[in-house]
Short mmCIF file of C-alpha atoms in Angstrom, two decimals:
data_model
loop_
_atom_site.label_atom_id
_atom_site.label_comp_id
_atom_site.label_asym_id
_atom_site.label_seq_id
_atom_site.Cartn_x
_atom_site.Cartn_y
_atom_site.Cartn_z
CA UNK A 292 1.98 -51.73 -165.48
CA UNK A 293 2.24 -48.27 -163.97
CA UNK A 294 3.78 -47.96 -160.48
CA UNK A 295 2.99 -44.81 -158.53
CA UNK A 296 5.86 -43.14 -156.67
CA UNK A 297 3.55 -42.50 -153.64
CA UNK A 298 3.15 -46.25 -153.13
CA UNK A 299 6.91 -46.86 -153.29
CA UNK A 300 7.52 -44.03 -150.78
CA UNK A 301 4.91 -45.35 -148.31
CA UNK A 302 6.35 -48.91 -148.51
CA UNK A 303 9.89 -47.60 -147.83
CA UNK A 304 8.59 -45.49 -144.89
CA UNK A 305 6.81 -48.53 -143.43
CA UNK A 306 9.95 -50.66 -143.73
CA UNK A 307 12.06 -47.99 -141.99
CA UNK A 308 9.54 -47.67 -139.11
CA UNK A 309 9.48 -51.44 -138.62
CA UNK A 310 13.29 -51.62 -138.49
CA UNK A 311 14.11 -51.60 -134.76
CA UNK A 312 17.64 -52.91 -134.73
CA UNK A 313 20.02 -50.84 -132.58
CA UNK A 314 23.76 -50.73 -132.79
CA UNK A 315 25.36 -51.75 -129.46
CA UNK A 316 28.89 -50.64 -128.75
CA UNK A 317 30.64 -52.11 -125.71
CA UNK A 318 34.22 -52.53 -124.61
CA UNK A 319 35.39 -56.12 -124.36
CA UNK A 320 38.35 -57.26 -122.28
CA UNK A 321 39.82 -60.60 -121.27
CA UNK A 322 40.71 -62.16 -117.93
CA UNK A 323 44.47 -62.51 -117.56
CA UNK A 324 44.53 -63.65 -113.91
CA UNK A 325 41.90 -64.98 -111.46
CA UNK A 326 41.98 -66.11 -107.83
CA UNK A 327 40.61 -65.44 -104.31
CA UNK A 328 37.71 -63.29 -105.55
CA UNK A 329 40.03 -61.00 -107.59
CA UNK A 330 40.39 -60.83 -111.38
CA UNK A 331 42.86 -58.92 -113.56
CA UNK A 332 41.37 -57.84 -116.85
CA UNK A 333 43.21 -56.63 -119.97
CA UNK A 334 41.62 -54.49 -122.68
CA UNK A 335 39.13 -52.27 -120.80
CA UNK A 336 40.93 -48.98 -121.46
CA UNK A 337 37.80 -46.82 -120.89
CA UNK A 338 36.64 -48.58 -117.70
CA UNK A 339 35.71 -46.28 -114.79
CA UNK A 340 36.38 -46.77 -111.07
CA UNK A 341 33.52 -48.65 -109.40
CA UNK A 342 31.98 -49.67 -112.74
CA UNK A 343 30.07 -52.96 -112.95
CA UNK A 344 31.64 -55.60 -115.18
CA UNK A 345 30.04 -58.69 -116.74
CA UNK A 346 32.20 -61.84 -116.84
CA UNK A 347 30.94 -64.14 -119.59
CA UNK A 348 31.67 -67.67 -118.37
CA UNK A 349 30.58 -71.21 -119.25
CA UNK A 350 28.25 -71.13 -116.23
CA UNK A 351 26.60 -67.86 -117.30
CA UNK A 352 27.20 -64.19 -116.53
CA UNK A 353 28.98 -63.35 -113.23
CA UNK A 354 29.08 -59.74 -112.04
CA UNK A 355 32.20 -57.94 -110.83
CA UNK A 356 33.29 -54.39 -110.06
CA UNK A 357 36.38 -52.42 -111.11
CA UNK A 358 38.46 -51.48 -108.06
CA UNK A 359 41.97 -50.78 -109.38
CA UNK A 360 42.63 -48.89 -112.62
CA UNK A 361 46.23 -49.63 -113.59
CA UNK A 362 48.35 -48.76 -116.63
CA UNK A 363 47.22 -51.63 -118.87
CA UNK A 364 44.98 -53.80 -116.65
CA UNK A 365 41.94 -53.41 -114.40
CA UNK A 366 41.79 -55.07 -110.95
CA UNK A 367 38.21 -56.25 -110.33
CA UNK A 368 36.41 -57.94 -107.43
CA UNK A 369 33.92 -60.71 -108.15
CA UNK A 370 30.35 -60.78 -106.75
CA UNK A 371 29.68 -64.47 -107.11
CA UNK A 372 31.47 -67.78 -107.57
CA UNK A 373 34.89 -66.75 -108.88
CA UNK A 374 35.76 -70.43 -109.38
CA UNK A 375 33.54 -70.37 -112.49
CA UNK A 376 35.81 -67.77 -114.16
CA UNK A 377 38.84 -68.90 -116.19
CA UNK A 378 41.75 -67.09 -117.79
CA UNK A 379 40.79 -65.89 -121.28
CA UNK A 380 37.07 -65.41 -120.47
CA UNK A 381 35.60 -62.24 -121.96
CA UNK A 382 34.65 -59.27 -119.77
CA UNK A 383 32.24 -56.51 -120.78
CA UNK A 384 31.99 -53.06 -119.16
CA UNK A 385 28.40 -52.00 -118.45
CA UNK A 386 28.67 -48.26 -117.77
CA UNK A 387 26.61 -48.79 -114.57
CA UNK A 388 27.37 -48.68 -110.84
CA UNK A 389 26.38 -51.42 -108.40
CA UNK A 390 22.70 -51.24 -107.40
CA UNK A 391 20.53 -53.15 -104.95
CA UNK A 392 16.72 -53.70 -104.90
CA UNK A 393 14.89 -51.63 -102.26
CA UNK A 394 11.32 -51.22 -101.02
CA UNK A 395 8.64 -52.64 -98.71
CA UNK A 396 8.96 -56.12 -100.27
CA UNK A 397 12.27 -56.55 -98.39
CA UNK A 398 10.69 -56.12 -94.93
CA UNK A 399 10.73 -59.37 -92.97
CA UNK A 400 13.22 -60.97 -95.37
CA UNK A 401 16.76 -62.34 -95.03
CA UNK A 402 18.81 -61.37 -98.10
CA UNK A 403 22.39 -61.31 -99.35
CA UNK A 404 24.11 -57.98 -100.15
CA UNK A 405 22.78 -58.09 -103.74
CA UNK A 406 19.17 -58.44 -102.55
CA UNK A 407 18.80 -62.15 -103.33
CA UNK A 408 16.70 -64.11 -100.76
CA UNK A 409 18.44 -66.45 -98.32
CA UNK A 410 15.35 -67.45 -96.31
CA UNK A 411 13.83 -69.86 -98.83
CA UNK A 412 11.09 -67.35 -99.68
CA UNK A 413 10.00 -66.12 -103.11
CA UNK A 414 12.18 -63.96 -105.35
CA UNK A 415 12.16 -60.25 -104.51
CA UNK A 416 10.93 -58.11 -107.41
CA UNK A 417 10.52 -54.57 -106.15
CA UNK A 418 11.15 -52.80 -109.44
CA UNK A 419 13.10 -50.11 -107.51
CA UNK A 420 16.86 -50.02 -107.04
CA UNK A 421 19.32 -47.68 -105.33
CA UNK A 422 23.03 -47.24 -105.85
CA UNK A 423 25.11 -48.85 -103.11
CA UNK A 424 27.81 -46.24 -102.79
CA UNK A 425 26.67 -42.61 -102.89
CA UNK A 426 27.91 -39.27 -101.58
CA UNK A 427 26.38 -38.51 -98.15
CA UNK A 428 23.88 -35.59 -97.90
CA UNK A 429 25.54 -32.20 -97.30
CA UNK A 430 25.12 -30.01 -94.23
CA UNK A 431 22.37 -27.91 -95.83
CA UNK A 432 20.28 -31.07 -96.37
CA UNK A 433 20.40 -31.96 -92.65
CA UNK A 434 19.09 -30.65 -89.34
CA UNK A 435 20.25 -31.13 -85.74
CA UNK A 436 19.50 -34.43 -84.01
CA UNK A 437 16.83 -33.84 -81.37
CA UNK A 438 14.35 -36.76 -81.41
CA UNK A 439 15.24 -39.71 -79.14
CA UNK A 440 15.73 -43.21 -80.48
CA UNK A 441 14.76 -45.27 -77.45
CA UNK A 442 16.80 -48.46 -76.90
CA UNK A 443 14.54 -49.67 -74.09
CA UNK A 444 17.76 -50.23 -72.11
CA UNK A 445 17.82 -48.18 -68.89
CA UNK A 446 21.60 -47.70 -68.82
CA UNK A 447 21.65 -46.39 -72.43
CA UNK A 448 18.52 -44.21 -72.49
CA UNK A 449 19.41 -42.54 -69.19
CA UNK A 450 23.18 -41.94 -69.53
CA UNK A 451 24.13 -42.38 -73.21
CA UNK A 452 21.02 -41.15 -75.07
CA UNK A 453 20.93 -41.81 -78.81
CA UNK A 454 18.98 -39.56 -81.19
CA UNK A 455 17.41 -40.31 -84.55
CA UNK A 456 20.06 -39.55 -87.15
CA UNK A 457 23.01 -40.19 -84.83
CA UNK A 458 25.99 -42.58 -85.25
CA UNK A 459 26.65 -44.40 -81.99
CA UNK A 460 29.45 -46.96 -81.84
CA UNK A 461 29.01 -50.16 -79.79
CA UNK A 462 32.50 -51.35 -78.88
CA UNK A 463 33.97 -54.10 -76.71
CA UNK A 464 35.70 -57.47 -76.68
CA UNK A 465 33.99 -60.53 -78.12
CA UNK A 466 31.20 -62.05 -76.03
CA UNK A 467 30.46 -58.92 -73.98
CA UNK A 468 26.88 -58.43 -75.25
CA UNK A 469 27.39 -55.98 -78.15
CA UNK A 470 24.86 -57.67 -80.45
CA UNK A 471 22.40 -58.05 -77.55
CA UNK A 472 22.31 -54.26 -76.97
CA UNK A 473 21.71 -53.66 -80.69
CA UNK A 474 18.96 -56.31 -80.83
CA UNK A 475 17.27 -54.75 -77.78
CA UNK A 476 17.19 -51.45 -79.71
CA UNK A 477 15.57 -53.20 -82.72
CA UNK A 478 13.00 -55.05 -80.57
CA UNK A 479 12.09 -51.82 -78.73
CA UNK A 480 10.99 -50.19 -82.03
CA UNK A 481 7.98 -52.53 -82.11
CA UNK A 482 6.00 -49.98 -80.06
CA UNK A 483 6.26 -47.41 -82.90
CA UNK A 484 5.37 -49.69 -85.83
CA UNK A 485 2.19 -48.54 -87.57
CA UNK A 486 2.55 -44.97 -86.24
CA UNK A 487 4.06 -41.87 -87.93
CA UNK A 488 7.16 -42.45 -85.75
CA UNK A 489 7.72 -45.94 -87.21
CA UNK A 490 11.33 -47.13 -87.41
CA UNK A 491 12.48 -49.56 -90.11
CA UNK A 492 15.38 -51.66 -88.79
CA UNK A 493 18.17 -53.15 -90.88
CA UNK A 494 20.53 -55.69 -89.33
CA UNK A 495 23.70 -56.30 -91.38
CA UNK A 496 25.65 -59.42 -90.36
CA UNK A 497 29.24 -59.37 -91.67
CA UNK A 498 31.57 -62.36 -91.34
CA UNK A 499 29.47 -64.18 -88.73
CA UNK A 500 28.71 -67.89 -88.45
CA UNK A 501 25.48 -68.96 -90.14
CA UNK A 502 24.28 -70.49 -86.85
CA UNK A 503 24.75 -67.12 -85.08
CA UNK A 504 22.78 -65.27 -87.77
CA UNK A 505 20.03 -67.92 -87.69
CA UNK A 506 19.73 -67.45 -83.90
CA UNK A 507 19.43 -63.65 -84.35
CA UNK A 508 16.70 -64.04 -87.01
CA UNK A 509 14.84 -66.52 -84.80
CA UNK A 510 15.03 -64.10 -81.85
CA UNK A 511 13.68 -61.21 -83.95
CA UNK A 512 10.90 -63.43 -85.29
CA UNK A 513 9.94 -64.66 -81.80
CA UNK A 514 9.81 -61.05 -80.53
CA UNK A 515 7.64 -59.95 -83.48
CA UNK A 516 10.35 -57.63 -84.79
CA UNK A 517 10.79 -59.14 -88.28
CA UNK A 518 7.70 -57.25 -89.56
CA UNK A 519 9.77 -54.06 -89.76
CA UNK A 520 13.29 -55.54 -90.11
CA UNK A 521 15.51 -56.46 -93.06
CA UNK A 522 18.43 -58.83 -92.34
CA UNK A 523 21.37 -58.54 -94.76
CA UNK A 524 23.81 -61.46 -94.45
CA UNK A 525 27.37 -61.87 -95.71
CA UNK A 526 28.47 -64.71 -93.44
CA UNK A 527 31.92 -66.04 -92.65
CA UNK A 528 31.62 -68.46 -95.59
CA UNK A 529 30.81 -65.60 -98.01
CA UNK A 530 33.59 -64.30 -100.26
CA UNK A 531 35.46 -61.17 -99.10
CA UNK A 532 33.83 -58.92 -101.78
CA UNK A 533 30.37 -59.73 -100.36
CA UNK A 534 31.50 -58.98 -96.79
CA UNK A 535 33.02 -55.70 -97.97
CA UNK A 536 29.87 -54.53 -99.75
CA UNK A 537 27.22 -55.75 -97.23
CA UNK A 538 27.08 -52.63 -94.99
CA UNK A 539 26.66 -50.37 -98.05
CA UNK A 540 23.81 -52.59 -99.28
CA UNK A 541 22.03 -52.34 -95.90
CA UNK A 542 22.52 -48.56 -95.86
CA UNK A 543 21.09 -48.20 -99.40
CA UNK A 544 18.02 -50.27 -98.43
CA UNK A 545 17.49 -47.95 -95.44
CA UNK A 546 17.94 -44.74 -97.45
CA UNK A 547 14.95 -45.67 -99.61
CA UNK A 548 12.67 -45.35 -96.56
CA UNK A 549 14.45 -42.24 -95.26
CA UNK A 550 13.89 -40.29 -98.51
CA UNK A 551 10.19 -41.22 -98.85
CA UNK A 552 9.21 -37.75 -97.62
CA UNK A 553 10.32 -36.25 -100.95
CA UNK A 554 7.88 -38.54 -102.80
CA UNK A 555 4.93 -37.21 -100.81
CA UNK A 556 4.79 -40.32 -98.59
CA UNK A 557 5.26 -40.38 -94.82
CA UNK A 558 9.05 -40.55 -94.26
CA UNK A 559 10.15 -43.43 -92.10
CA UNK A 560 12.98 -43.38 -89.62
CA UNK A 561 15.64 -46.06 -90.11
CA UNK A 562 17.96 -47.87 -87.71
CA UNK A 563 20.98 -49.63 -89.29
CA UNK A 564 23.06 -52.05 -87.21
CA UNK A 565 26.41 -53.01 -88.79
CA UNK A 566 27.58 -56.16 -86.99
CA UNK A 567 30.48 -55.79 -87.25
CA UNK A 568 32.74 -53.35 -89.10
CA UNK A 569 35.94 -55.01 -87.79
CA UNK A 570 35.19 -57.97 -90.07
CA UNK A 571 34.37 -55.64 -92.97
CA UNK A 572 37.77 -53.97 -92.51
CA UNK A 573 39.44 -57.42 -92.49
CA UNK A 574 37.65 -58.38 -95.74
CA UNK A 575 38.68 -55.06 -97.32
CA UNK A 576 42.28 -55.62 -96.21
CA UNK A 577 42.21 -59.02 -97.92
CA UNK A 578 40.91 -57.48 -101.18
CA UNK A 579 43.42 -54.61 -101.03
CA UNK A 580 46.42 -56.87 -100.47
CA UNK A 581 45.33 -59.17 -103.31
CA UNK A 582 44.97 -56.10 -105.53
CA UNK A 583 48.57 -55.25 -104.51
CA UNK A 584 47.72 -52.01 -102.76
CA UNK A 585 50.47 -51.07 -100.31
CA UNK A 586 49.63 -51.93 -96.68
CA UNK A 587 49.89 -49.23 -94.02
CA UNK A 588 49.29 -49.37 -90.27
CA UNK A 589 48.67 -52.90 -88.95
CA UNK A 590 48.66 -54.10 -92.61
CA UNK A 591 45.44 -52.21 -93.35
CA UNK A 592 45.43 -50.04 -96.49
CA UNK A 593 45.54 -46.26 -96.05
CA UNK A 594 41.96 -45.78 -97.27
CA UNK A 595 40.35 -48.03 -94.63
CA UNK A 596 39.30 -44.86 -92.77
CA UNK A 597 37.48 -43.70 -95.91
CA UNK A 598 35.85 -47.15 -96.13
CA UNK A 599 34.01 -46.56 -92.83
CA UNK A 600 33.59 -42.77 -92.99
CA UNK A 601 31.77 -42.81 -96.33
CA UNK A 602 29.38 -45.41 -94.88
CA UNK A 603 28.72 -43.75 -91.52
CA UNK A 604 28.45 -40.20 -92.91
CA UNK A 605 25.25 -41.35 -94.64
CA UNK A 606 23.54 -41.50 -91.23
CA UNK A 607 21.61 -38.25 -90.88
CA UNK A 608 18.48 -36.42 -89.78
CA UNK A 609 17.18 -34.79 -92.98
CA UNK A 610 15.90 -31.22 -93.01
CA UNK A 611 12.14 -30.57 -93.22
CA UNK A 612 12.57 -29.51 -96.87
CA UNK A 613 13.96 -33.00 -97.60
CA UNK A 614 11.14 -34.83 -95.84
CA UNK A 615 12.55 -34.96 -92.26
CA UNK A 616 13.39 -38.69 -92.40
CA UNK A 617 16.38 -40.06 -90.49
CA UNK A 618 18.91 -42.88 -90.59
CA UNK A 619 20.58 -43.87 -87.32
CA UNK A 620 23.74 -46.00 -87.50
CA UNK A 621 24.88 -48.43 -84.80
CA UNK A 622 28.27 -49.73 -85.97
CA UNK A 623 29.77 -52.52 -83.87
CA UNK A 624 33.55 -52.88 -83.43
CA UNK A 625 35.29 -55.78 -81.69
CA UNK A 626 38.38 -54.93 -79.64
CA UNK A 627 41.26 -57.24 -78.69
CA UNK A 628 41.90 -57.37 -74.91
CA UNK A 629 40.03 -54.07 -74.43
CA UNK A 630 42.46 -52.13 -76.65
CA UNK A 631 40.35 -49.17 -77.83
CA UNK A 632 43.51 -47.39 -79.04
CA UNK A 633 44.09 -49.84 -81.95
CA UNK A 634 43.84 -48.65 -85.55
CA UNK A 635 40.26 -49.61 -86.50
CA UNK A 636 38.65 -48.73 -83.09
CA UNK A 637 40.22 -45.24 -83.06
CA UNK A 638 39.15 -44.71 -86.69
CA UNK A 639 35.51 -45.47 -85.97
CA UNK A 640 35.50 -43.61 -82.62
CA UNK A 641 36.61 -40.48 -84.48
CA UNK A 642 33.88 -40.89 -87.12
CA UNK A 643 30.94 -41.52 -84.75
CA UNK A 644 29.02 -39.25 -82.36
CA UNK A 645 29.82 -41.30 -79.27
CA UNK A 646 30.38 -44.87 -78.12
CA UNK A 647 28.88 -47.47 -75.80
CA UNK A 648 31.85 -49.36 -74.31
CA UNK A 649 31.13 -52.84 -72.95
CA UNK A 650 33.70 -54.07 -70.44
CA UNK A 651 34.55 -57.79 -70.04
CA UNK A 652 35.19 -57.41 -66.26
CA UNK A 653 31.71 -55.97 -65.68
CA UNK A 654 30.17 -58.67 -67.87
CA UNK A 655 31.93 -61.39 -65.86
CA UNK A 656 30.75 -59.72 -62.61
CA UNK A 657 27.12 -60.10 -63.73
CA UNK A 658 26.48 -56.46 -64.71
CA UNK A 659 24.37 -56.81 -67.86
CA UNK A 660 24.52 -54.74 -70.03
CA UNK A 661 28.21 -54.38 -69.09
CA UNK A 662 28.43 -50.65 -69.93
CA UNK A 663 31.45 -48.75 -68.64
CA UNK A 664 29.99 -45.30 -67.93
CA UNK A 665 33.44 -43.70 -67.69
CA UNK A 666 34.42 -44.34 -71.32
CA UNK A 667 30.92 -44.42 -72.84
CA UNK A 668 29.60 -41.10 -74.13
CA UNK A 669 26.95 -39.63 -76.42
CA UNK A 670 28.04 -36.36 -77.99
CA UNK A 671 24.46 -35.44 -78.90
CA UNK A 672 23.66 -35.57 -75.18
CA UNK A 673 20.47 -34.23 -73.65
CA UNK A 674 19.04 -33.03 -76.98
CA UNK A 675 17.87 -36.59 -77.57
CA UNK A 676 16.12 -37.10 -74.21
CA UNK A 677 12.63 -36.33 -72.94
CA UNK A 678 12.49 -33.79 -70.08
CA UNK A 679 11.52 -36.35 -67.45
CA UNK A 680 14.64 -38.43 -68.20
CA UNK A 681 16.89 -35.36 -68.07
CA UNK A 682 15.45 -34.47 -64.66
CA UNK A 683 16.03 -37.87 -63.04
CA UNK A 684 19.24 -38.94 -64.83
CA UNK A 685 21.13 -35.63 -64.82
CA UNK A 686 23.80 -36.62 -62.31
CA UNK A 687 23.50 -40.39 -62.70
CA UNK A 688 26.62 -40.83 -64.83
CA UNK A 689 28.86 -38.83 -62.44
CA UNK A 690 27.37 -40.62 -59.43
CA UNK A 691 28.12 -44.03 -60.92
CA UNK A 692 31.65 -43.03 -61.98
CA UNK A 693 32.45 -41.75 -58.46
CA UNK A 694 30.84 -44.90 -56.99
CA UNK A 695 33.26 -47.06 -59.01
CA UNK A 696 36.24 -45.08 -57.67
CA UNK A 697 34.95 -45.24 -54.08
CA UNK A 698 34.25 -48.97 -54.45
CA UNK A 699 37.87 -49.58 -55.53
CA UNK A 700 39.05 -47.54 -52.53
CA UNK A 701 36.73 -49.42 -50.12
CA UNK A 702 38.15 -52.77 -51.25
CA UNK A 703 41.40 -51.85 -49.47
CA UNK A 704 39.53 -52.36 -46.18
CA UNK A 705 39.65 -48.71 -45.14
CA UNK A 706 36.96 -47.51 -42.73
CA UNK A 707 34.59 -45.08 -44.44
CA UNK A 708 32.76 -42.07 -43.02
CA UNK A 709 28.93 -42.01 -43.04
CA UNK A 710 28.66 -39.87 -46.22
CA UNK A 711 30.95 -42.20 -48.18
CA UNK A 712 29.03 -45.24 -46.92
CA UNK A 713 25.75 -43.65 -48.06
CA UNK A 714 27.28 -43.00 -51.49
CA UNK A 715 28.39 -46.65 -51.69
CA UNK A 716 24.93 -47.90 -50.72
CA UNK A 717 23.20 -45.64 -53.26
CA UNK A 718 25.68 -46.57 -56.01
CA UNK A 719 25.33 -50.31 -55.43
CA UNK A 720 21.54 -50.06 -55.70
CA UNK A 721 21.68 -47.91 -58.83
CA UNK A 722 24.02 -50.47 -60.48
CA UNK A 723 21.55 -53.20 -59.52
CA UNK A 724 18.62 -51.13 -60.84
CA UNK A 725 20.33 -50.57 -64.19
CA UNK A 726 20.86 -54.31 -64.72
CA UNK A 727 18.42 -55.63 -67.28
CA UNK A 728 17.58 -58.98 -68.83
CA UNK A 729 18.18 -59.65 -72.51
CA UNK A 730 15.33 -58.82 -74.92
CA UNK A 731 13.22 -57.17 -72.20
CA UNK A 732 13.02 -53.50 -73.26
CA UNK A 733 11.44 -50.96 -70.89
CA UNK A 734 9.19 -48.12 -72.06
CA UNK A 735 10.79 -44.71 -71.46
CA UNK A 736 8.14 -43.76 -68.85
CA UNK A 737 8.81 -46.96 -66.86
CA UNK A 738 12.54 -46.19 -67.00
CA UNK A 739 11.89 -42.68 -65.65
CA UNK A 740 9.80 -44.04 -62.75
CA UNK A 741 12.48 -46.65 -61.85
CA UNK A 742 15.34 -44.14 -61.91
CA UNK A 743 13.20 -41.57 -60.05
CA UNK A 744 12.83 -44.05 -57.17
CA UNK A 745 16.56 -44.80 -57.19
CA UNK A 746 17.82 -41.19 -57.31
CA UNK A 747 15.37 -40.08 -54.59
CA UNK A 748 16.97 -42.59 -52.21
CA UNK A 749 13.92 -44.84 -51.84
CA UNK A 750 16.04 -47.96 -52.49
CA UNK A 751 18.95 -47.01 -50.20
CA UNK A 752 18.00 -49.30 -47.30
CA UNK A 753 16.59 -52.09 -49.50
CA UNK A 754 18.58 -55.38 -49.58
CA UNK A 755 20.28 -55.74 -52.99
CA UNK A 756 18.53 -59.02 -53.95
CA UNK A 757 15.13 -57.28 -53.53
CA UNK A 758 15.78 -54.34 -55.87
CA UNK A 759 14.36 -55.94 -59.03
CA UNK A 760 11.30 -57.35 -57.26
CA UNK A 761 10.61 -53.89 -55.78
CA UNK A 762 11.02 -52.26 -59.21
CA UNK A 763 8.62 -54.73 -60.91
CA UNK A 764 5.96 -54.22 -58.23
CA UNK A 765 6.43 -50.42 -58.29
CA UNK A 766 5.85 -50.30 -62.08
CA UNK A 767 2.80 -52.54 -61.66
CA UNK A 768 1.50 -50.17 -58.94
CA UNK A 769 1.81 -47.15 -61.29
CA UNK A 770 0.21 -49.08 -64.15
CA UNK A 771 -2.87 -49.99 -62.06
CA UNK A 772 -3.61 -48.12 -58.81
CA UNK A 773 -1.77 -44.91 -59.73
CA UNK A 774 -2.51 -44.97 -63.45
CA UNK A 775 -3.86 -41.39 -63.32
CA UNK A 776 -0.49 -40.16 -61.99
CA UNK A 777 1.40 -42.15 -64.65
CA UNK A 778 -0.88 -40.68 -67.34
CA UNK A 779 -0.01 -37.17 -66.08
CA UNK A 780 3.70 -38.03 -66.52
CA UNK A 781 3.07 -39.40 -70.04
CA UNK A 782 1.25 -36.19 -71.00
CA UNK A 783 3.72 -33.73 -69.41
CA UNK A 784 6.91 -35.78 -70.07
CA UNK A 785 8.26 -33.97 -66.99
CA UNK A 786 8.26 -34.43 -63.20
CA UNK A 787 8.36 -30.68 -62.53
CA UNK A 788 4.65 -30.14 -61.72
CA UNK A 789 4.05 -33.57 -60.17
CA UNK A 790 7.33 -34.15 -58.27
CA UNK A 791 5.76 -34.06 -54.80
CA UNK A 792 2.84 -36.29 -55.80
CA UNK A 793 5.25 -38.83 -57.27
CA UNK A 794 7.58 -38.79 -54.27
CA UNK A 795 4.62 -39.32 -51.91
CA UNK A 796 3.21 -42.15 -54.04
CA UNK A 797 6.60 -43.95 -54.22
CA UNK A 798 7.14 -43.64 -50.44
CA UNK A 799 3.59 -44.83 -49.71
CA UNK A 800 4.15 -47.86 -51.92
CA UNK A 801 7.45 -48.64 -50.20
CA UNK A 802 5.84 -48.44 -46.76
CA UNK A 803 3.19 -50.99 -47.78
CA UNK A 804 5.48 -53.23 -49.88
CA UNK A 805 6.37 -56.68 -48.57
CA UNK A 806 9.46 -58.39 -50.04
CA UNK A 807 9.04 -61.79 -51.74
CA UNK A 808 9.54 -64.85 -49.57
#
């Protein structure tokens, strides 16, 4: 029987094409020590800092990340149940960095820092991931912050304006309303949803009780804010590695929307609330001490500044060439007994573009939000305000600061001259006007009208208990009978051309207004 060489060649070719086996080379190490979310691994000589590691256990694969590269061992943190890992278990290096799923599928969901659902909903399969820890965009990729991010809170939008792309710290003792101010900002973005100015909100809860987080989610759902919000949770019962990584996960989820402009889509603006970074620093301190890094000031490791700076530097307003998206960061820091000069507060103050300081004494006195205008500041300033607000709120901060000083002086029982008494009366009414209920954001035009009435002295002879009733009726008056004048203000965003008309309308309303019984 004659065999042709062509046939043999074609059979060999076919066999080679069908052979799809690939040689896999990976480094294998072993666990030499495990405990408190930290593992020491021997044998991974080529492991890189921040590399993902796979721990092969009896309960399946558990992920970890290399944090310390030492002479003959690697210190790793565990993202999962470290109790399932035992000494001697094998560890494989992956050559990858930690990633998190991103995309529209996350909107309205409550997830853990690795993107796994915590709300009982279906699994999240977006097919898109982003690296958690990246280098922040450089100066050439950014542009100045000039668009306002309205909080809907009169005291903030008038005196401490925040712009899209800014980093504004919310700082104060526990139970002074820090989270409430941040939630007001999230709820106020509802007016922009579905428009080109839409803001995606990300609320990151670090080290909080599950009941507190559940109440926040319920509030956002009741206010209709969950449609454009992602809640990332690493609660007080979560391991320290999860609390450490949660803010980076939230930031990565937000960056996906911010960079959409480069993909030809409409870029979205993003608001990230980190509640709070004090607990992230505590979790990082725990990890660092377990990894035997030397403690520094107040037992925090020396790189705790870098921990927060590399997170907050990612907040930016991108240049037009990069799609013009933005990511605004609202980190929250809890102080002890009002001590803003402690290690972590001073770190974050120096990283951010300003701070909103909430004072326990004001909170106890019924001033809500309890903002201390003397210490609070926004370094972006008037760039992030509409003209109308600049015109009415220009001297408001100085007036309130001098009112506080005069009030302290008046408490001594000293007789005051007429000018000082007028200043006290005006200041008391402006403080009353700036008080605001929780989860009741005001549109920026309504805020301008309210503050216009206050700064023009219309409220000076009004009894303090009647201020809010007068304000509500005044806004109703401009929304109905004087809608044409309000529409002029909306169009011009300035009082300059209509100042006299507005003053006349406000005074006419006051003359005809009857206080509630």
